[in-house]
């Protein structure tokens, strides 16, 4: 009887231990699931935190850009207000300031047209218009400016033409005088040669010993083409005001001219003309150019200083 009771007690105790073990296993599994869920939640929170940090950085950068733009708008508004105040100030004469702006623009345009494009007529017209604009300025401080403008206009009127145009015209005239009558001269000399030279022309060729003169038609054509090519290169160099390239091309053209001209005096005369054309200037030499514009800018800078 006692043994049965002991066995029953042992069985019951074992059963309880097994139930507790099962409960502990279930609790441990639930705890693992909970820990995994918590880890996933923490990872999600970290991702959200990083995204929030990036958005805050972007917002900070946007705020800086907006602040800079706002400061720029404030500066531009201050400049505009200053400009309006300057033109509205009766002491500064808004209409006079507009006239001076127009005169400065015309003087600058005239100077640029003359120096860059060599347009002497346009420069004269621009300076004439600037003189008409300055005539409407009643400020006594600008009387000396009108005198300077008159002197500069007189210097412009004294110029006959732009130096580059004169040099190109001389070069074109010389090139035409060299190439046009050359063929006729060679044809006449070939028919007026003595009988012994015409008889032995295919056997003996007499030419000056100090230079190689083109005699055969193919050599003459090649020399004429080389001369024209160098003249074209000289024109291109003159258009871009390349003095070194201009003179080098004319020097090479002189070498071709020496082959085209068999007569020594005519050849020396042509080479001398080429040297004179090469020595011609390609740019204006006008010391007074820009003096009116410089004086106008200096006067305006002096009178418009903050009081």
CSV table of C-alpha atoms in Angstrom, one decimal:
chain,number,residue,atom,x,y,z
A,1,UNK,CA,0.0,0.0,0.0
A,2,UNK,CA,2.8,2.3,0.9
A,3,UNK,CA,4.6,1.4,-2.3
A,4,UNK,CA,1.6,2.3,-4.3
A,5,UNK,CA,1.3,5.7,-2.6
A,6,UNK,CA,5.0,6.3,-3.2
A,7,UNK,CA,4.6,5.4,-6.9
A,8,UNK,CA,1.6,7.6,-7.2
A,9,UNK,CA,3.4,10.5,-5.6
A,10,UNK,CA,6.4,10.0,-7.8
A,11,UNK,CA,4.3,9.9,-10.9
A,12,UNK,CA,2.4,13.0,-9.9
A,13,UNK,CA,5.8,14.8,-9.2
A,14,UNK,CA,7.2,13.7,-12.5
A,15,UNK,CA,4.0,14.9,-14.3
A,16,UNK,CA,4.3,18.3,-12.6
A,17,UNK,CA,8.0,18.5,-13.6
A,18,UNK,CA,7.1,17.7,-17.2
A,19,UNK,CA,4.4,20.3,-17.2
A,20,UNK,CA,6.8,22.9,-15.8
A,21,UNK,CA,9.3,22.0,-18.4
A,22,UNK,CA,6.8,22.4,-21.2
A,23,UNK,CA,5.7,25.7,-19.8
A,24,UNK,CA,9.3,26.9,-19.7
A,25,UNK,CA,9.9,25.8,-23.3
A,26,UNK,CA,6.8,27.7,-24.4
A,27,UNK,CA,7.9,30.8,-22.4
A,28,UNK,CA,11.4,30.6,-23.9
A,29,UNK,CA,10.0,30.3,-27.4
A,30,UNK,CA,7.6,33.3,-26.8
A,31,UNK,CA,10.6,35.3,-25.4
A,32,UNK,CA,12.6,34.5,-28.5
A,33,UNK,CA,9.8,35.7,-30.8
A,34,UNK,CA,9.4,38.8,-28.7
A,35,UNK,CA,13.1,39.5,-28.9
A,36,UNK,CA,13.1,39.1,-32.7
A,37,UNK,CA,10.1,41.4,-32.9
A,38,UNK,CA,11.9,43.9,-30.7
A,39,UNK,CA,15.1,43.7,-32.8
A,40,UNK,CA,13.0,44.3,-36.0
A,41,UNK,CA,11.3,47.2,-34.3
A,42,UNK,CA,14.7,48.7,-33.2
A,43,UNK,CA,16.0,48.3,-36.8
A,44,UNK,CA,13.0,50.1,-38.1
A,45,UNK,CA,13.4,52.9,-35.6
A,46,UNK,CA,17.1,53.2,-36.6
A,47,UNK,CA,16.1,53.4,-40.3
A,48,UNK,CA,13.5,56.0,-39.5
A,49,UNK,CA,16.1,58.0,-37.4
A,50,UNK,CA,18.6,57.9,-40.3
A,51,UNK,CA,15.9,59.1,-42.8
A,52,UNK,CA,14.9,61.9,-40.4
A,53,UNK,CA,18.5,62.9,-40.1
A,54,UNK,CA,18.9,63.0,-43.9
A,55,UNK,CA,15.7,65.1,-44.2
A,56,UNK,CA,17.0,67.4,-41.5
A,57,UNK,CA,20.3,67.8,-43.4
A,58,UNK,CA,18.4,68.5,-46.7
A,59,UNK,CA,16.2,71.0,-44.9
A,60,UNK,CA,19.2,72.7,-43.4
A,61,UNK,CA,20.9,72.9,-46.8
A,62,UNK,CA,17.7,74.3,-48.3
A,63,UNK,CA,17.4,76.8,-45.6
A,64,UNK,CA,21.0,78.0,-46.2
A,65,UNK,CA,20.3,78.4,-49.9
A,66,UNK,CA,17.1,80.3,-49.2
A,67,UNK,CA,18.9,82.5,-46.7
A,68,UNK,CA,21.6,83.2,-49.3
A,69,UNK,CA,19.0,84.0,-51.9
A,70,UNK,CA,17.2,86.2,-49.5
A,71,UNK,CA,20.4,88.1,-48.7
A,72,UNK,CA,21.0,88.5,-52.5
A,73,UNK,CA,17.5,89.8,-53.0
A,74,UNK,CA,18.1,92.2,-50.1
A,75,UNK,CA,21.3,93.5,-51.7
A,76,UNK,CA,19.7,93.9,-55.1
A,77,UNK,CA,16.8,95.7,-53.5
A,78,UNK,CA,19.3,98.0,-51.8
A,79,UNK,CA,21.1,98.7,-55.1
A,80,UNK,CA,17.8,99.4,-56.9
A,81,UNK,CA,16.7,101.7,-54.0
A,82,UNK,CA,20.1,103.5,-54.2
A,83,UNK,CA,19.7,103.9,-58.0
A,84,UNK,CA,16.2,105.3,-57.7
A,85,UNK,CA,17.4,107.6,-54.9
A,86,UNK,CA,20.3,108.7,-57.1
A,87,UNK,CA,18.1,109.6,-60.0
A,88,UNK,CA,15.4,111.1,-57.8
A,89,UNK,CA,18.0,113.3,-56.0
A,90,UNK,CA,17.7,116.8,-57.4
A,91,UNK,CA,21.4,117.4,-56.7
A,92,UNK,CA,22.5,114.6,-58.9
A,93,UNK,CA,20.2,115.5,-61.9
A,94,UNK,CA,18.7,112.2,-63.1
A,95,UNK,CA,18.2,113.4,-66.7
A,96,UNK,CA,21.9,114.5,-66.7
A,97,UNK,CA,23.0,111.1,-65.5
A,98,UNK,CA,21.0,109.4,-68.3
A,99,UNK,CA,22.6,111.7,-70.9
A,100,UNK,CA,26.1,110.9,-69.5
A,101,UNK,CA,25.3,107.2,-69.7
A,102,UNK,CA,24.3,107.6,-73.3
A,103,UNK,CA,27.4,109.6,-74.1
A,104,UNK,CA,29.6,107.0,-72.5
A,105,UNK,CA,28.0,104.2,-74.4
A,106,UNK,CA,28.4,106.1,-77.8
A,107,UNK,CA,32.1,106.9,-77.1
A,108,UNK,CA,32.8,103.3,-76.1
A,109,UNK,CA,31.0,102.0,-79.2
A,110,UNK,CA,32.9,104.4,-81.5
A,111,UNK,CA,36.2,103.4,-80.0
A,112,UNK,CA,35.5,99.7,-80.3
A,113,UNK,CA,34.3,100.0,-83.9
A,114,UNK,CA,37.5,101.8,-84.8
A,115,UNK,CA,39.9,99.5,-83.0
A,116,UNK,CA,38.2,96.1,-83.7
A,117,UNK,CA,36.5,96.6,-87.1
A,118,UNK,CA,38.5,99.6,-88.5
A,119,UNK,CA,35.2,101.3,-89.3
A,120,UNK,CA,36.3,104.9,-89.4
A,121,UNK,CA,32.9,106.3,-90.6
A,122,UNK,CA,31.0,104.5,-87.8
A,123,UNK,CA,33.5,105.9,-85.2
A,124,UNK,CA,33.0,109.4,-86.6
A,125,UNK,CA,29.2,109.1,-86.4
A,126,UNK,CA,29.3,107.7,-82.9
A,127,UNK,CA,31.5,110.6,-81.7
A,128,UNK,CA,29.3,113.1,-83.4
A,129,UNK,CA,26.2,111.7,-81.6
A,130,UNK,CA,28.1,111.8,-78.3
A,131,UNK,CA,28.9,115.4,-79.0
A,132,UNK,CA,25.2,116.1,-79.5
A,133,UNK,CA,24.3,114.4,-76.3
A,134,UNK,CA,27.0,116.2,-74.3
A,135,UNK,CA,25.7,119.5,-75.7
A,136,UNK,CA,22.6,119.0,-73.6
A,137,UNK,CA,24.5,118.7,-70.3
A,138,UNK,CA,24.3,122.0,-68.6
A,139,UNK,CA,26.8,121.2,-65.8
A,140,UNK,CA,29.8,123.5,-66.0
A,141,UNK,CA,32.1,120.7,-64.8
A,142,UNK,CA,31.8,119.0,-68.2
A,143,UNK,CA,32.9,122.0,-70.3
A,144,UNK,CA,36.4,120.7,-70.5
A,145,UNK,CA,35.0,117.3,-71.6
A,146,UNK,CA,33.4,119.0,-74.7
A,147,UNK,CA,36.8,120.5,-75.6
A,148,UNK,CA,38.5,117.1,-75.3
A,149,UNK,CA,35.8,115.6,-77.5
A,150,UNK,CA,36.3,118.3,-80.1
A,151,UNK,CA,40.0,117.6,-80.3
A,152,UNK,CA,39.4,113.9,-80.6
A,153,UNK,CA,36.9,114.4,-83.3
A,154,UNK,CA,39.3,116.7,-85.2
A,155,UNK,CA,41.9,114.0,-85.0
A,156,UNK,CA,39.4,111.5,-86.4
A,157,UNK,CA,38.4,113.8,-89.2
A,158,UNK,CA,42.1,114.3,-90.2
A,159,UNK,CA,42.5,110.6,-90.9
A,160,UNK,CA,42.1,109.8,-94.6
A,161,UNK,CA,41.4,106.1,-94.2
A,162,UNK,CA,42.1,103.2,-91.9
A,163,UNK,CA,45.7,102.1,-92.3
A,164,UNK,CA,44.8,98.5,-92.9
A,165,UNK,CA,42.5,99.4,-95.7
A,166,UNK,CA,45.2,101.5,-97.3
A,167,UNK,CA,47.7,98.7,-97.1
A,168,UNK,CA,45.3,96.2,-98.6
A,169,UNK,CA,44.5,98.5,-101.4
A,170,UNK,CA,48.1,99.0,-102.2
A,171,UNK,CA,48.7,95.3,-102.1
A,172,UNK,CA,45.8,94.5,-104.4
A,173,UNK,CA,47.0,97.1,-106.9
A,174,UNK,CA,50.5,95.8,-106.9
A,175,UNK,CA,49.3,92.1,-107.2
A,176,UNK,CA,47.2,93.1,-110.3
A,177,UNK,CA,50.1,95.0,-111.9
A,178,UNK,CA,52.4,92.0,-111.4
A,179,UNK,CA,50.1,89.2,-112.7
A,180,UNK,CA,48.0,90.9,-115.3
A,181,UNK,CA,50.6,92.1,-117.9
A,182,UNK,CA,53.0,89.2,-117.2
A,183,UNK,CA,51.5,86.8,-119.7
A,184,UNK,CA,51.4,89.5,-122.4
A,185,UNK,CA,55.0,90.5,-121.8
A,186,UNK,CA,56.2,86.9,-122.1
A,187,UNK,CA,54.3,86.4,-125.3
A,188,UNK,CA,55.8,89.5,-126.9
A,189,UNK,CA,59.3,88.7,-125.8
A,190,UNK,CA,59.0,85.1,-127.2
A,191,UNK,CA,58.1,86.5,-130.7
A,192,UNK,CA,60.7,89.3,-130.6
A,193,UNK,CA,63.7,87.2,-129.8
A,194,UNK,CA,66.5,86.9,-132.3
A,195,UNK,CA,66.5,84.1,-134.9
A,196,UNK,CA,69.4,82.2,-133.3
A,197,UNK,CA,67.6,82.1,-129.9
A,198,UNK,CA,64.4,81.0,-131.5
A,199,UNK,CA,66.3,78.4,-133.5
A,200,UNK,CA,68.1,77.0,-130.5
A,201,UNK,CA,65.4,77.6,-127.9
A,202,UNK,CA,64.8,73.8,-127.3
A,203,UNK,CA,68.6,73.2,-126.9
A,204,UNK,CA,70.1,76.2,-125.1
A,205,UNK,CA,68.3,78.1,-122.4
A,206,UNK,CA,70.0,81.4,-121.4
A,207,UNK,CA,68.9,83.0,-118.1
A,208,UNK,CA,70.5,85.3,-115.4
A,209,UNK,CA,73.1,83.6,-113.3
A,210,UNK,CA,72.2,85.4,-110.1
A,211,UNK,CA,68.6,84.1,-109.9
A,212,UNK,CA,66.4,81.3,-111.1
A,213,UNK,CA,63.8,82.8,-113.4
A,214,UNK,CA,60.9,80.7,-114.5
A,215,UNK,CA,61.0,80.3,-118.2
A,216,UNK,CA,58.8,77.2,-119.0
A,217,UNK,CA,55.0,77.8,-119.0
A,218,UNK,CA,54.5,75.3,-116.2
A,219,UNK,CA,57.2,77.0,-114.1
A,220,UNK,CA,55.6,80.4,-114.8
A,221,UNK,CA,52.2,79.1,-113.8
A,222,UNK,CA,53.5,77.6,-110.6
A,223,UNK,CA,55.4,80.8,-109.7
A,224,UNK,CA,52.3,82.9,-110.4
A,225,UNK,CA,50.2,80.6,-108.2
A,226,UNK,CA,52.7,80.7,-105.4
A,227,UNK,CA,52.8,84.5,-105.6
A,228,UNK,CA,49.0,84.7,-105.5
A,229,UNK,CA,48.9,82.3,-102.6
A,230,UNK,CA,51.4,84.4,-100.5
A,231,UNK,CA,49.4,87.6,-101.4
A,232,UNK,CA,46.2,85.9,-100.1
A,233,UNK,CA,48.0,84.8,-96.9
A,234,UNK,CA,49.2,88.4,-96.5
A,235,UNK,CA,45.6,89.7,-96.9
A,236,UNK,CA,44.4,87.2,-94.2
A,237,UNK,CA,47.2,88.3,-91.8
A,238,UNK,CA,46.3,92.0,-92.4
A,239,UNK,CA,42.6,91.3,-91.7
A,240,UNK,CA,43.6,89.9,-88.2
A,241,UNK,CA,46.3,92.6,-87.8
A,242,UNK,CA,49.1,90.0,-87.6
A,243,UNK,CA,52.1,92.2,-88.6
A,244,UNK,CA,54.6,89.4,-88.4
A,245,UNK,CA,52.6,87.1,-90.5
A,246,UNK,CA,51.8,89.9,-93.0
A,247,UNK,CA,55.4,90.8,-93.5
A,248,UNK,CA,56.6,87.1,-93.7
A,249,UNK,CA,54.0,86.4,-96.4
A,250,UNK,CA,55.1,89.4,-98.4
A,251,UNK,CA,58.7,88.3,-98.1
A,252,UNK,CA,57.8,84.9,-99.5
A,253,UNK,CA,55.8,86.7,-102.3
A,254,UNK,CA,59.0,88.6,-103.1
A,255,UNK,CA,60.8,85.3,-103.6
A,256,UNK,CA,58.1,84.2,-106.1
A,257,UNK,CA,58.3,87.7,-107.8
A,258,UNK,CA,62.0,87.2,-108.4
A,259,UNK,CA,61.1,84.1,-110.4
A,260,UNK,CA,58.4,85.8,-112.4
A,261,UNK,CA,60.3,88.9,-113.5
A,262,UNK,CA,63.4,88.2,-115.8
A,263,UNK,CA,64.3,91.9,-116.1
A,264,UNK,CA,66.5,92.9,-113.2
A,265,UNK,CA,65.6,96.6,-112.9
A,266,UNK,CA,61.8,95.7,-113.0
A,267,UNK,CA,62.4,92.9,-110.4
A,268,UNK,CA,64.3,95.3,-108.1
A,269,UNK,CA,61.6,97.9,-108.5
A,270,UNK,CA,58.9,95.3,-107.6
A,271,UNK,CA,60.8,94.0,-104.6
A,272,UNK,CA,61.2,97.6,-103.4
A,273,UNK,CA,57.5,98.2,-103.7
A,274,UNK,CA,56.8,95.0,-101.8
A,275,UNK,CA,59.1,96.2,-99.0
A,276,UNK,CA,57.3,99.5,-98.8
A,277,UNK,CA,53.9,97.8,-98.7
A,278,UNK,CA,55.2,95.4,-96.0
A,279,UNK,CA,56.4,98.4,-93.9
A,280,UNK,CA,53.0,100.1,-94.0
A,281,UNK,CA,51.1,100.1,-90.6
A,282,UNK,CA,48.0,97.9,-90.1
A,283,UNK,CA,46.7,99.6,-87.0
A,284,UNK,CA,45.8,103.2,-86.1
A,285,UNK,CA,48.2,105.3,-84.2
A,286,UNK,CA,46.0,108.0,-82.6
A,287,UNK,CA,47.3,109.1,-79.2
A,288,UNK,CA,44.1,111.0,-78.4
A,289,UNK,CA,41.8,108.0,-79.0
A,290,UNK,CA,39.8,107.2,-75.9
A,291,UNK,CA,40.8,110.4,-74.0
A,292,UNK,CA,37.2,111.7,-73.9
A,293,UNK,CA,35.9,108.4,-72.6
A,294,UNK,CA,38.6,108.2,-69.9
A,295,UNK,CA,38.0,111.8,-68.8
A,296,UNK,CA,34.2,111.2,-68.7
A,297,UNK,CA,34.6,108.2,-66.5
A,298,UNK,CA,37.0,109.9,-64.2
A,299,UNK,CA,34.7,112.9,-63.8
A,300,UNK,CA,31.7,110.7,-63.1
A,301,UNK,CA,33.6,108.7,-60.6
A,302,UNK,CA,34.7,111.8,-58.8
A,303,UNK,CA,31.3,113.5,-58.7
A,304,UNK,CA,29.4,110.4,-57.8
A,305,UNK,CA,31.4,109.5,-54.7
A,306,UNK,CA,29.3,109.2,-51.5
A,307,UNK,CA,29.1,112.5,-49.7
